Short mmCIF file of C-alpha atoms in Angstrom, two decimals:
data_model
loop_
_atom_site.label_atom_id
_atom_site.label_comp_id
_atom_site.label_asym_id
_atom_site.label_seq_id
_atom_site.Cartn_x
_atom_site.Cartn_y
_atom_site.Cartn_z
CA UNK A 1 -34.85 -50.76 -2.03
CA UNK A 2 -34.70 -48.66 -5.19
CA UNK A 3 -35.23 -45.52 -3.14
CA UNK A 4 -32.47 -46.54 -0.74
CA UNK A 5 -30.00 -47.19 -3.57
CA UNK A 6 -30.79 -43.88 -5.25
CA UNK A 7 -30.57 -42.09 -1.90
CA UNK A 8 -27.16 -43.62 -1.19
CA UNK A 9 -25.83 -42.46 -4.55
CA UNK A 10 -27.26 -38.98 -4.06
CA UNK A 11 -25.71 -38.74 -0.61
CA UNK A 12 -22.35 -39.86 -2.01
CA UNK A 13 -22.53 -37.27 -4.79
CA UNK A 14 -23.66 -34.63 -2.32
CA UNK A 15 -20.72 -35.35 -0.03
CA UNK A 16 -18.37 -34.84 -2.98
CA UNK A 17 -20.00 -31.50 -3.83
CA UNK A 18 -20.04 -30.25 -0.23
CA UNK A 19 -16.45 -31.35 0.26
CA UNK A 20 -15.44 -29.30 -2.77
CA UNK A 21 -17.18 -26.10 -1.63
CA UNK A 22 -17.35 -25.99 2.16
CA UNK A 23 -13.83 -24.70 2.69
CA UNK A 24 -14.28 -21.83 0.23
CA UNK A 25 -17.35 -20.68 2.17
CA UNK A 26 -15.52 -20.69 5.50
CA UNK A 27 -13.69 -17.71 7.02
CA UNK A 28 -10.15 -18.93 7.47
CA UNK A 29 -7.39 -17.42 9.59
CA UNK A 30 -4.51 -16.96 7.16
CA UNK A 31 -0.81 -17.44 7.59
CA UNK A 32 1.08 -14.15 7.56
CA UNK A 33 2.81 -15.08 4.30
CA UNK A 34 -0.55 -15.78 2.67
CA UNK A 35 -1.88 -12.37 3.74
CA UNK A 36 1.11 -10.75 2.04
CA UNK A 37 0.76 -12.86 -1.11
CA UNK A 38 -2.96 -12.17 -1.50
CA UNK A 39 -2.50 -8.43 -1.08
CA UNK A 40 0.50 -7.74 -3.29
CA UNK A 41 -1.22 -7.42 -6.71
CA UNK A 42 -3.88 -5.06 -5.34
CA UNK A 43 -1.58 -2.77 -3.30
CA UNK A 44 -0.10 0.10 -5.30
CA UNK A 45 2.52 2.81 -5.03
CA UNK A 46 1.14 6.34 -5.50
CA UNK A 47 3.31 9.28 -6.57
CA UNK A 48 2.15 12.89 -6.37
CA UNK A 49 4.19 15.50 -8.24
CA UNK A 50 3.95 19.29 -7.89
CA UNK A 51 5.56 21.55 -10.48
CA UNK A 52 5.70 25.35 -10.25
CA UNK A 53 7.78 28.27 -11.44
CA UNK A 54 9.55 29.75 -8.43
CA UNK A 55 11.11 33.20 -8.45
CA UNK A 56 13.38 34.64 -5.77
CA UNK A 57 15.04 38.06 -5.60
CA UNK A 58 18.72 38.69 -5.88
CA UNK A 59 20.12 40.32 -2.73
CA UNK A 60 22.39 43.17 -1.75
CA UNK A 61 23.82 44.40 1.53
CA UNK A 62 21.92 46.75 3.80
CA UNK A 63 24.63 49.41 3.81
CA UNK A 64 23.90 51.13 7.13
CA UNK A 65 23.54 47.91 9.10
CA UNK A 66 26.67 46.40 7.55
CA UNK A 67 28.70 49.50 8.37
CA UNK A 68 27.52 49.31 11.98
CA UNK A 69 28.53 45.62 12.16
CA UNK A 70 31.97 46.36 10.76
CA UNK A 71 32.49 49.13 13.31
CA UNK A 72 31.63 46.68 16.09
CA UNK A 73 34.16 44.25 14.62
CA UNK A 74 36.89 46.86 14.55
CA UNK A 75 36.13 47.79 18.17
CA UNK A 76 36.40 44.14 19.17
CA UNK A 77 39.82 43.88 17.49
CA UNK A 78 40.95 47.00 19.30
CA UNK A 79 39.92 45.42 22.61
CA UNK A 80 42.22 42.46 21.98
CA UNK A 81 39.99 39.81 20.35
CA UNK A 82 41.81 37.69 17.80
CA UNK A 83 41.00 38.09 14.14
CA UNK A 84 39.46 34.59 13.96
CA UNK A 85 37.29 35.28 16.98
CA UNK A 86 36.01 38.48 15.39
CA UNK A 87 35.28 36.75 12.06
CA UNK A 88 33.37 33.99 13.85
CA UNK A 89 31.37 36.54 15.86
CA UNK A 90 30.48 38.54 12.72
CA UNK A 91 29.36 35.41 10.87
CA UNK A 92 27.29 34.26 13.86
CA UNK A 93 25.53 37.63 13.97
CA UNK A 94 24.88 37.77 10.22
CA UNK A 95 23.61 34.20 9.90
CA UNK A 96 21.38 34.60 12.93
CA UNK A 97 19.86 37.83 11.60
CA UNK A 98 20.26 37.52 7.83
CA UNK A 99 17.41 39.86 6.95
CA UNK A 100 19.04 42.64 8.97
CA UNK A 101 22.08 42.66 6.73
CA UNK A 102 20.70 41.51 3.35
CA UNK A 103 17.83 43.06 1.42
CA UNK A 104 16.06 41.89 -1.75
CA UNK A 105 16.50 43.70 -5.06
CA UNK A 106 14.08 44.05 -7.97
CA UNK A 107 16.07 41.51 -9.98
CA UNK A 108 14.35 38.11 -9.90
CA UNK A 109 15.82 34.66 -10.52
CA UNK A 110 13.38 31.97 -11.72
CA UNK A 111 13.52 28.20 -11.81
CA UNK A 112 11.03 25.43 -12.47
CA UNK A 113 10.76 23.64 -9.14
CA UNK A 114 9.43 20.10 -8.72
CA UNK A 115 8.73 18.08 -5.63
CA UNK A 116 7.50 14.49 -5.36
CA UNK A 117 5.79 12.58 -2.61
CA UNK A 118 4.97 8.89 -2.40
CA UNK A 119 2.35 6.88 -0.57
CA UNK A 120 0.39 3.68 -0.88
CA UNK A 121 -3.15 2.64 -1.79
CA UNK A 122 -5.26 -0.32 -2.89
CA UNK A 123 -7.94 -1.26 -5.40
CA UNK A 124 -11.54 -1.66 -4.21
CA UNK A 125 -13.27 -2.15 -7.59
CA UNK A 126 -12.32 -3.91 -10.84
CA UNK A 127 -12.63 -0.65 -12.81
CA UNK A 128 -9.82 1.16 -11.02
CA UNK A 129 -11.11 2.91 -7.90
CA UNK A 130 -8.36 3.20 -5.28
CA UNK A 131 -8.40 4.16 -1.60
CA UNK A 132 -5.53 6.15 -0.07
CA UNK A 133 -4.88 9.00 2.39
CA UNK A 134 -5.85 12.57 1.56
CA UNK A 135 -2.37 13.80 2.49
CA UNK A 136 -0.85 11.48 -0.14
CA UNK A 137 -2.60 13.30 -3.03
CA UNK A 138 -3.16 16.80 -1.60
CA UNK A 139 -1.19 19.37 0.35
CA UNK A 140 -2.04 22.65 2.07
CA UNK A 141 -0.56 25.78 0.41
CA UNK A 142 1.71 26.72 3.31
CA UNK A 143 3.27 23.26 3.58
CA UNK A 144 3.67 23.18 -0.19
CA UNK A 145 5.42 26.54 -0.15
CA UNK A 146 7.92 25.28 2.43
CA UNK A 147 8.51 22.09 0.51
CA UNK A 148 9.17 23.97 -2.72
CA UNK A 149 11.53 26.31 -0.88
CA UNK A 150 13.50 23.47 0.68
CA UNK A 151 13.54 21.07 -2.26
CA UNK A 152 12.80 23.09 -5.39
CA UNK A 153 15.36 25.82 -4.60
CA UNK A 154 18.17 23.43 -3.84
CA UNK A 155 20.33 24.77 -6.64
CA UNK A 156 20.12 28.35 -5.33
CA UNK A 157 20.97 27.33 -1.78
CA UNK A 158 23.85 25.14 -2.94
CA UNK A 159 25.24 28.08 -4.89
CA UNK A 160 24.92 30.30 -1.81
CA UNK A 161 26.84 27.77 0.26
CA UNK A 162 29.54 27.47 -2.38
CA UNK A 163 30.01 31.25 -2.62
CA UNK A 164 30.02 31.56 1.18
CA UNK A 165 32.68 28.90 1.61
CA UNK A 166 34.87 30.35 -1.13
CA UNK A 167 34.66 33.79 0.51
CA UNK A 168 36.03 32.22 3.68
CA UNK A 169 38.82 30.51 1.80
CA UNK A 170 37.19 27.12 2.27
CA UNK A 171 37.18 27.54 6.03
CA UNK A 172 33.45 27.55 6.74
CA UNK A 173 32.53 25.24 9.60
CA UNK A 174 29.75 22.65 9.35
CA UNK A 175 27.65 24.62 11.83
CA UNK A 176 28.04 27.83 9.82
CA UNK A 177 27.01 26.07 6.61
CA UNK A 178 23.90 24.63 8.27
CA UNK A 179 23.03 28.06 9.67
CA UNK A 180 23.40 29.57 6.18
CA UNK A 181 21.17 26.93 4.61
CA UNK A 182 18.39 27.51 7.12
CA UNK A 183 18.73 31.29 6.89
CA UNK A 184 18.58 31.13 3.08
CA UNK A 185 15.45 28.97 3.16
CA UNK A 186 13.73 31.39 5.55
CA UNK A 187 14.75 34.36 3.40
CA UNK A 188 13.58 32.82 0.13
CA UNK A 189 10.27 31.65 1.58
CA UNK A 190 9.52 35.19 2.72
CA UNK A 191 10.26 36.85 -0.61
CA UNK A 192 9.77 34.18 -3.26
CA UNK A 193 6.92 34.19 -5.73
CA UNK A 194 5.29 30.95 -6.86
CA UNK A 195 3.59 30.74 -10.22
CA UNK A 196 0.77 28.37 -11.08
CA UNK A 197 1.19 25.04 -9.36
CA UNK A 198 0.29 21.93 -11.30
CA UNK A 199 -0.37 18.62 -9.59
CA UNK A 200 -0.26 15.18 -11.13
CA UNK A 201 -1.02 11.88 -9.42
CA UNK A 202 0.28 8.61 -10.82
CA UNK A 203 -0.28 5.04 -9.73
CA UNK A 204 2.70 2.75 -10.28
CA UNK A 205 1.69 -0.67 -11.57
CA UNK A 206 4.10 -3.54 -11.99
CA UNK A 207 5.17 -4.27 -15.57
CA UNK A 208 7.50 -6.91 -16.95
CA UNK A 209 9.75 -5.72 -19.77
CA UNK A 210 12.06 -7.70 -22.07
CA UNK A 211 15.46 -8.05 -20.43
CA UNK A 212 14.25 -6.51 -17.17
CA UNK A 213 12.81 -8.55 -14.32
CA UNK A 214 10.26 -5.92 -13.40
CA UNK A 215 9.82 -2.20 -13.17
CA UNK A 216 6.97 0.19 -12.51
CA UNK A 217 4.72 1.81 -15.04
CA UNK A 218 2.99 5.02 -13.91
CA UNK A 219 -0.68 5.44 -14.83
CA UNK A 220 -2.36 8.83 -14.45
CA UNK A 221 -4.99 8.96 -11.71
CA UNK A 222 -7.94 11.26 -11.15
CA UNK A 223 -8.54 12.60 -7.65
CA UNK A 224 -12.27 12.62 -6.91
CA UNK A 225 -12.71 16.05 -5.35
CA UNK A 226 -16.03 15.12 -3.75
CA UNK A 227 -14.36 12.23 -1.91
CA UNK A 228 -11.26 13.85 -0.37
CA UNK A 229 -11.00 14.46 3.36
CA UNK A 230 -8.60 16.56 5.41
CA UNK A 231 -5.17 15.54 6.68
CA UNK A 232 -4.90 14.64 10.37
CA UNK A 233 -6.63 15.63 12.64
CA UNK A 234 -9.28 15.41 9.91
CA UNK A 235 -10.60 12.30 8.21
CA UNK A 236 -7.51 11.65 6.12
CA UNK A 237 -9.08 9.65 3.27
CA UNK A 238 -9.16 10.12 -0.52
CA UNK A 239 -10.64 8.15 -3.40
CA UNK A 240 -8.80 8.22 -6.73
CA UNK A 241 -9.37 6.40 -10.01
CA UNK A 242 -7.35 5.10 -12.94
CA UNK A 243 -8.87 4.28 -16.33
CA UNK A 244 -8.22 0.54 -16.34
CA UNK A 245 -10.21 -2.67 -16.06
CA UNK A 246 -9.64 -6.01 -14.31
CA UNK A 247 -7.81 -4.39 -11.40
CA UNK A 248 -6.97 -6.88 -8.61
CA UNK A 249 -9.12 -5.87 -5.65
CA UNK A 250 -8.66 -6.53 -1.95
CA UNK A 251 -11.30 -7.91 0.39
CA UNK A 252 -12.91 -5.46 2.84
CA UNK A 253 -13.35 -6.44 6.50
CA UNK A 254 -15.18 -5.18 9.58
CA UNK A 255 -13.04 -2.98 11.83
CA UNK A 256 -15.79 -2.96 14.47
CA UNK A 257 -15.04 -6.64 15.10
CA UNK A 258 -11.46 -5.83 16.14
CA UNK A 259 -10.53 -6.09 19.79
CA UNK A 260 -7.48 -4.92 21.69
CA UNK A 261 -4.81 -7.58 21.25
CA UNK A 262 -5.92 -8.69 17.79
CA UNK A 263 -3.29 -8.97 15.08
CA UNK A 264 -2.87 -6.27 12.43
CA UNK A 265 -0.75 -6.36 9.27
CA UNK A 266 0.07 -3.08 7.44
CA UNK A 267 1.31 -3.36 3.85
CA UNK A 268 2.75 -0.55 1.74
CA UNK A 269 5.74 1.17 0.22
CA UNK A 270 7.77 2.89 2.98
CA UNK A 271 10.11 5.28 1.23
CA UNK A 272 13.25 4.24 3.09
CA UNK A 273 12.81 0.55 2.27
CA UNK A 274 11.44 1.12 -1.24
CA UNK A 275 13.98 3.57 -2.65
CA UNK A 276 17.16 2.62 -0.78
CA UNK A 277 19.94 3.21 -3.36
CA UNK A 278 21.64 -0.14 -2.72
CA UNK A 279 18.52 -2.08 -3.74
CA UNK A 280 17.92 -3.27 -7.30
CA UNK A 281 15.31 -1.26 -9.23
CA UNK A 282 13.00 -4.28 -9.35
CA UNK A 283 12.53 -4.07 -5.57
CA UNK A 284 10.33 -1.01 -6.10
CA UNK A 285 7.57 -3.47 -7.01
CA UNK A 286 7.81 -5.22 -3.66
CA UNK A 287 5.64 -3.76 -0.87
CA UNK A 288 6.69 -4.28 2.75
CA UNK A 289 4.55 -6.10 5.33
CA UNK A 290 4.84 -5.47 9.06
CA UNK A 291 2.91 -6.97 11.95
CA UNK A 292 1.60 -5.77 15.28
CA UNK A 293 -1.38 -5.71 17.61
CA UNK A 294 -4.39 -3.51 18.17
CA UNK A 295 -3.04 -1.45 21.07
CA UNK A 296 -6.09 0.71 21.63
CA UNK A 297 -8.99 2.49 19.99
CA UNK A 298 -8.86 6.27 20.36
CA UNK A 299 -11.53 8.91 19.85
CA UNK A 300 -10.55 11.87 17.67
CA UNK A 301 -11.77 15.36 18.53
CA UNK A 302 -14.38 15.10 15.78
CA UNK A 303 -16.02 12.15 17.52
CA UNK A 304 -14.76 9.38 15.26
CA UNK A 305 -12.42 6.53 16.04
CA UNK A 306 -8.86 5.59 15.06
CA UNK A 307 -7.00 2.37 15.82
CA UNK A 308 -3.64 2.48 17.58
CA UNK A 309 -1.11 -0.23 16.75
CA UNK A 310 2.47 -1.09 17.58
CA UNK A 311 3.06 -2.30 14.00
CA UNK A 312 5.78 -0.36 12.19
CA UNK A 313 4.32 2.33 9.90
CA UNK A 314 6.71 4.77 8.20
CA UNK A 315 6.67 7.49 5.57
CA UNK A 316 5.39 5.98 2.32
CA UNK A 317 3.11 3.51 4.13
CA UNK A 318 0.45 6.22 4.24
CA UNK A 319 -2.76 5.13 2.56
CA UNK A 320 -1.75 1.49 2.43
CA UNK A 321 -4.07 -1.30 3.58
CA UNK A 322 -4.02 -2.75 7.08
CA UNK A 323 -5.28 -6.34 7.33
CA UNK A 324 -6.89 -8.47 10.00
CA UNK A 325 -6.03 -12.14 10.52
CA UNK A 326 -8.41 -13.14 7.72
CA UNK A 327 -6.57 -11.04 5.12
CA UNK A 328 -9.35 -8.44 5.00
CA UNK A 329 -8.66 -4.70 4.90
CA UNK A 330 -9.81 -3.10 8.14
CA UNK A 331 -8.14 0.30 7.78
CA UNK A 332 -5.51 2.64 6.31
CA UNK A 333 -2.02 3.34 7.64
CA UNK A 334 -2.25 7.07 8.34
CA UNK A 335 -0.07 8.78 10.95
CA UNK A 336 2.42 8.33 13.77
CA UNK A 337 3.37 10.41 16.80
CA UNK A 338 6.78 11.92 17.51
CA UNK A 339 8.66 11.82 20.77
CA UNK A 340 10.33 14.79 22.48
CA UNK A 341 13.42 14.42 20.29
CA UNK A 342 11.36 14.54 17.11
CA UNK A 343 11.81 10.84 16.37
CA UNK A 344 8.92 8.50 15.65
CA UNK A 345 7.44 7.36 18.94
CA UNK A 346 7.53 3.60 19.45
CA UNK A 347 4.17 1.86 19.39
CA UNK A 348 2.28 5.01 18.38
CA UNK A 349 1.06 4.36 14.84
CA UNK A 350 -2.56 5.00 13.92
CA UNK A 351 -4.98 3.48 11.43
CA UNK A 352 -8.12 5.08 9.99
CA UNK A 353 -10.77 2.32 10.11
CA UNK A 354 -12.74 1.14 7.10
CA UNK A 355 -15.89 2.45 8.77
CA UNK A 356 -14.61 5.95 8.04
CA UNK A 357 -13.31 4.99 4.59
CA UNK A 358 -16.78 3.78 3.61
CA UNK A 359 -18.13 7.32 4.14
CA UNK A 360 -15.88 8.50 1.32
CA UNK A 361 -16.70 5.54 -0.91
CA UNK A 362 -20.36 6.48 -0.52
CA UNK A 363 -19.59 10.10 -1.44
CA UNK A 364 -17.95 8.83 -4.63
CA UNK A 365 -20.86 6.42 -5.24
CA UNK A 366 -18.40 3.52 -5.22
CA UNK A 367 -19.32 0.05 -4.00
CA UNK A 368 -16.39 -2.29 -3.35
CA UNK A 369 -16.56 -5.44 -5.48
CA UNK A 370 -14.33 -8.45 -6.04
CA UNK A 371 -12.64 -8.57 -9.44
CA UNK A 372 -12.16 -11.65 -11.57
CA UNK A 373 -8.40 -11.20 -11.30
CA UNK A 374 -8.61 -11.20 -7.49
CA UNK A 375 -10.64 -14.40 -7.59
CA UNK A 376 -8.19 -16.08 -9.96
CA UNK A 377 -5.27 -14.99 -7.81
CA UNK A 378 -6.80 -16.39 -4.62
CA UNK A 379 -7.66 -19.68 -6.34
CA UNK A 380 -4.13 -19.96 -7.70
CA UNK A 381 -2.66 -19.44 -4.23
CA UNK A 382 -4.92 -22.19 -2.86
CA UNK A 383 -3.79 -24.55 -5.61
CA UNK A 384 -0.11 -23.75 -5.03
CA UNK A 385 -0.57 -24.40 -1.32
CA UNK A 386 -1.95 -27.86 -2.25
CA UNK A 387 0.92 -28.41 -4.73
CA UNK A 388 -1.47 -28.53 -7.69
CA UNK A 389 0.92 -26.50 -9.79
CA UNK A 390 -0.43 -27.30 -13.27
CA UNK A 391 -3.92 -26.09 -12.43
CA UNK A 392 -2.44 -23.07 -10.60
CA UNK A 393 -0.44 -22.20 -13.69
CA UNK A 394 -3.66 -22.22 -15.74
CA UNK A 395 -5.29 -19.80 -13.27
CA UNK A 396 -2.26 -17.50 -13.36
CA UNK A 397 -2.26 -17.54 -17.16
CA UNK A 398 -5.92 -16.51 -17.10
CA UNK A 399 -4.97 -13.67 -14.74
CA UNK A 400 -2.24 -12.50 -17.11
CA UNK A 401 -4.64 -12.59 -20.05
CA UNK A 402 -6.94 -10.20 -18.18
CA UNK A 403 -4.16 -8.11 -16.67
CA UNK A 404 -0.61 -8.66 -17.92
CA UNK A 405 2.57 -7.45 -16.29
CA UNK A 406 1.90 -7.95 -12.56
CA UNK A 407 5.25 -8.98 -10.99
CA UNK A 408 3.72 -11.00 -8.13
CA UNK A 409 1.73 -13.08 -10.62
CA UNK A 410 4.73 -13.61 -12.90
CA UNK A 411 6.81 -14.74 -9.91
CA UNK A 412 4.23 -17.30 -8.79
CA UNK A 413 3.87 -18.59 -12.34
CA UNK A 414 7.63 -19.11 -12.61
CA UNK A 415 7.57 -20.92 -9.27
CA UNK A 416 4.77 -23.21 -10.47
CA UNK A 417 6.60 -23.97 -13.71
CA UNK A 418 9.75 -24.90 -11.80
CA UNK A 419 7.79 -27.13 -9.43
CA UNK A 420 6.25 -28.93 -12.42
CA UNK A 421 9.69 -29.51 -13.96
CA UNK A 422 10.96 -30.79 -10.60
CA UNK A 423 8.18 -33.39 -10.50
CA UNK A 424 6.38 -31.84 -7.53
CA UNK A 425 3.02 -31.36 -9.25
CA UNK A 426 0.14 -33.17 -7.53
CA UNK A 427 -2.59 -31.96 -9.85
CA UNK A 428 -5.36 -34.51 -10.46
CA UNK A 429 -8.95 -34.44 -11.66
CA UNK A 430 -10.72 -31.47 -10.20
CA UNK A 431 -13.46 -31.88 -7.59
CA UNK A 432 -15.93 -30.34 -10.02
CA UNK A 433 -15.16 -33.12 -12.50
CA UNK A 434 -15.46 -35.78 -9.78
CA UNK A 435 -18.80 -34.36 -8.66
CA UNK A 436 -19.98 -34.27 -12.28
CA UNK A 437 -19.02 -37.92 -12.80
CA UNK A 438 -20.78 -38.89 -9.58
CA UNK A 439 -23.91 -37.12 -10.75
CA UNK A 440 -23.74 -38.88 -14.09
CA UNK A 441 -23.43 -42.27 -12.35
CA UNK A 442 -26.54 -41.52 -10.32
CA UNK A 443 -28.50 -40.74 -13.49
CA UNK A 444 -27.31 -43.93 -15.23
CA UNK A 445 -28.14 -46.12 -12.25
CA UNK A 446 -31.63 -44.66 -11.95
CA UNK A 447 -32.27 -45.14 -15.67
CA UNK A 448 -31.07 -48.78 -15.57
CA UNK A 449 -33.13 -49.59 -12.51
CA UNK A 450 -36.29 -48.19 -13.97
CA UNK A 451 -35.57 -49.93 -17.30
CA UNK A 452 -35.23 -53.25 -15.50
CA UNK A 453 -38.57 -52.78 -13.82
CA UNK A 454 -40.10 -51.78 -17.12
CA UNK A 455 -38.94 -55.11 -18.68
CA UNK A 456 -40.31 -57.12 -15.80
CA UNK A 457 -37.06 -57.33 -13.93
CA UNK A 458 -37.72 -57.85 -10.28
CA UNK A 459 -36.11 -56.26 -7.28
CA UNK A 460 -36.05 -58.24 -4.02
CA UNK A 461 -39.26 -57.32 -2.23
CA UNK A 462 -40.63 -58.74 1.03
CA UNK A 463 -43.55 -61.13 0.54
CA UNK A 464 -46.93 -59.83 1.59
CA UNK A 465 -47.30 -60.25 5.29
CA UNK A 466 -43.99 -62.15 5.49
CA UNK A 467 -40.42 -61.50 6.58
CA UNK A 468 -37.96 -59.57 4.41
CA UNK A 469 -35.41 -61.70 2.54
CA UNK A 470 -32.47 -62.67 4.72
CA UNK A 471 -28.89 -61.83 3.74
CA UNK A 472 -26.56 -64.77 4.40
CA UNK A 473 -24.21 -63.95 7.28
CA UNK A 474 -20.50 -63.62 6.57
CA UNK A 475 -17.71 -64.82 8.79
CA UNK A 476 -16.11 -62.20 10.99
CA UNK A 477 -18.02 -59.24 9.54
CA UNK A 478 -15.92 -56.06 9.53
CA UNK A 479 -16.95 -52.46 9.13
CA UNK A 480 -15.26 -50.72 6.19
CA UNK A 481 -12.17 -48.80 7.24
#
């Protein structure tokens, strides 16, 4: 009987312990909102800035060619063309063949040009290693030259347009202005000289400031040169690092387990939705989640695989995590295709799978690991879901002690505090405490039982060779409900 009593208590205590832990060991399909919540602290905005001194030559007319053009204009007037028709024809010819009529001089004009690009990324280790796309943090020289010409020389081109319009008495048409802009860019790119180009990469982390709901705080990042791939059609992956601890990591999943028709959820900072002028500055901290399906798996020319999805992926999403239904990262948002009109083709977004990403993590000697902040965050979300707001608040406070200034954490903490004030808190003794009490009861019972036997106390035992003691029957016996 003693063994049965002890066994019953142990089973009861064991049930309490298993009940407390079994769900955490399971692999649960998450609600879409939970996927977004879990990922927000660990998904970051990445800004790459290029600065260079750019010099372009002043110009003068090519005298012989200009004289020939003017003679043609005079001949056209003599043949009966109107003055406006001749002016339009001359401008069309000059703007279409600018280098025929303008030549560079030895006089150079110099400006400090700066261009910025943004993308997304996510933490894979507590000590600040981040995964993103290679094209987010690098650029090929020719593309960079064009970007500097178009963006860094804006002031020169604007001045050219202003002078051009004034020369025409303010009568330049929209088409003529656009032709001038493009002609000026082509001219400057051909003749400009670019000094040393410096590159800086910054990771924007959420930070709460007094009087401001939230803003972003840039932290310098190092690009690991031995772990940078090539932009599409290459393996467009890069590993970067910031010098910080307790970074909130994301869970890594298995892209090989994905099948056509499975759900995918890209998260990131698309430039149009992140920097729209009408939005409050605090919205920069809020990544955007979209949803779609695995449309197909395609083989790249190099023999490796990419995942096609119909989920919306736009500029700025690049390098951001793509999740499966369990909230695990299975790839990176990387590129889209364009239709015949140059617009983004519908349903033609592509994801580099984590299988490829792991090659670059190995190059960098980086092993993904869950951070304490990520664990606290996930536990807090579980508690909030169960309306245990007081305990959730404690978890969030622990998170903020390790890593202060994360807007998503601050927002959840404020929500928990409000729920507590509204009387919605259902926090009670934790399952760990209940299991501990149950274990203590088992120990006490065992000690008492053995003490009783030590003092001669007797437990009901069947007589030798006889029947076991009978328990008096009760009326209408019922099983416990």
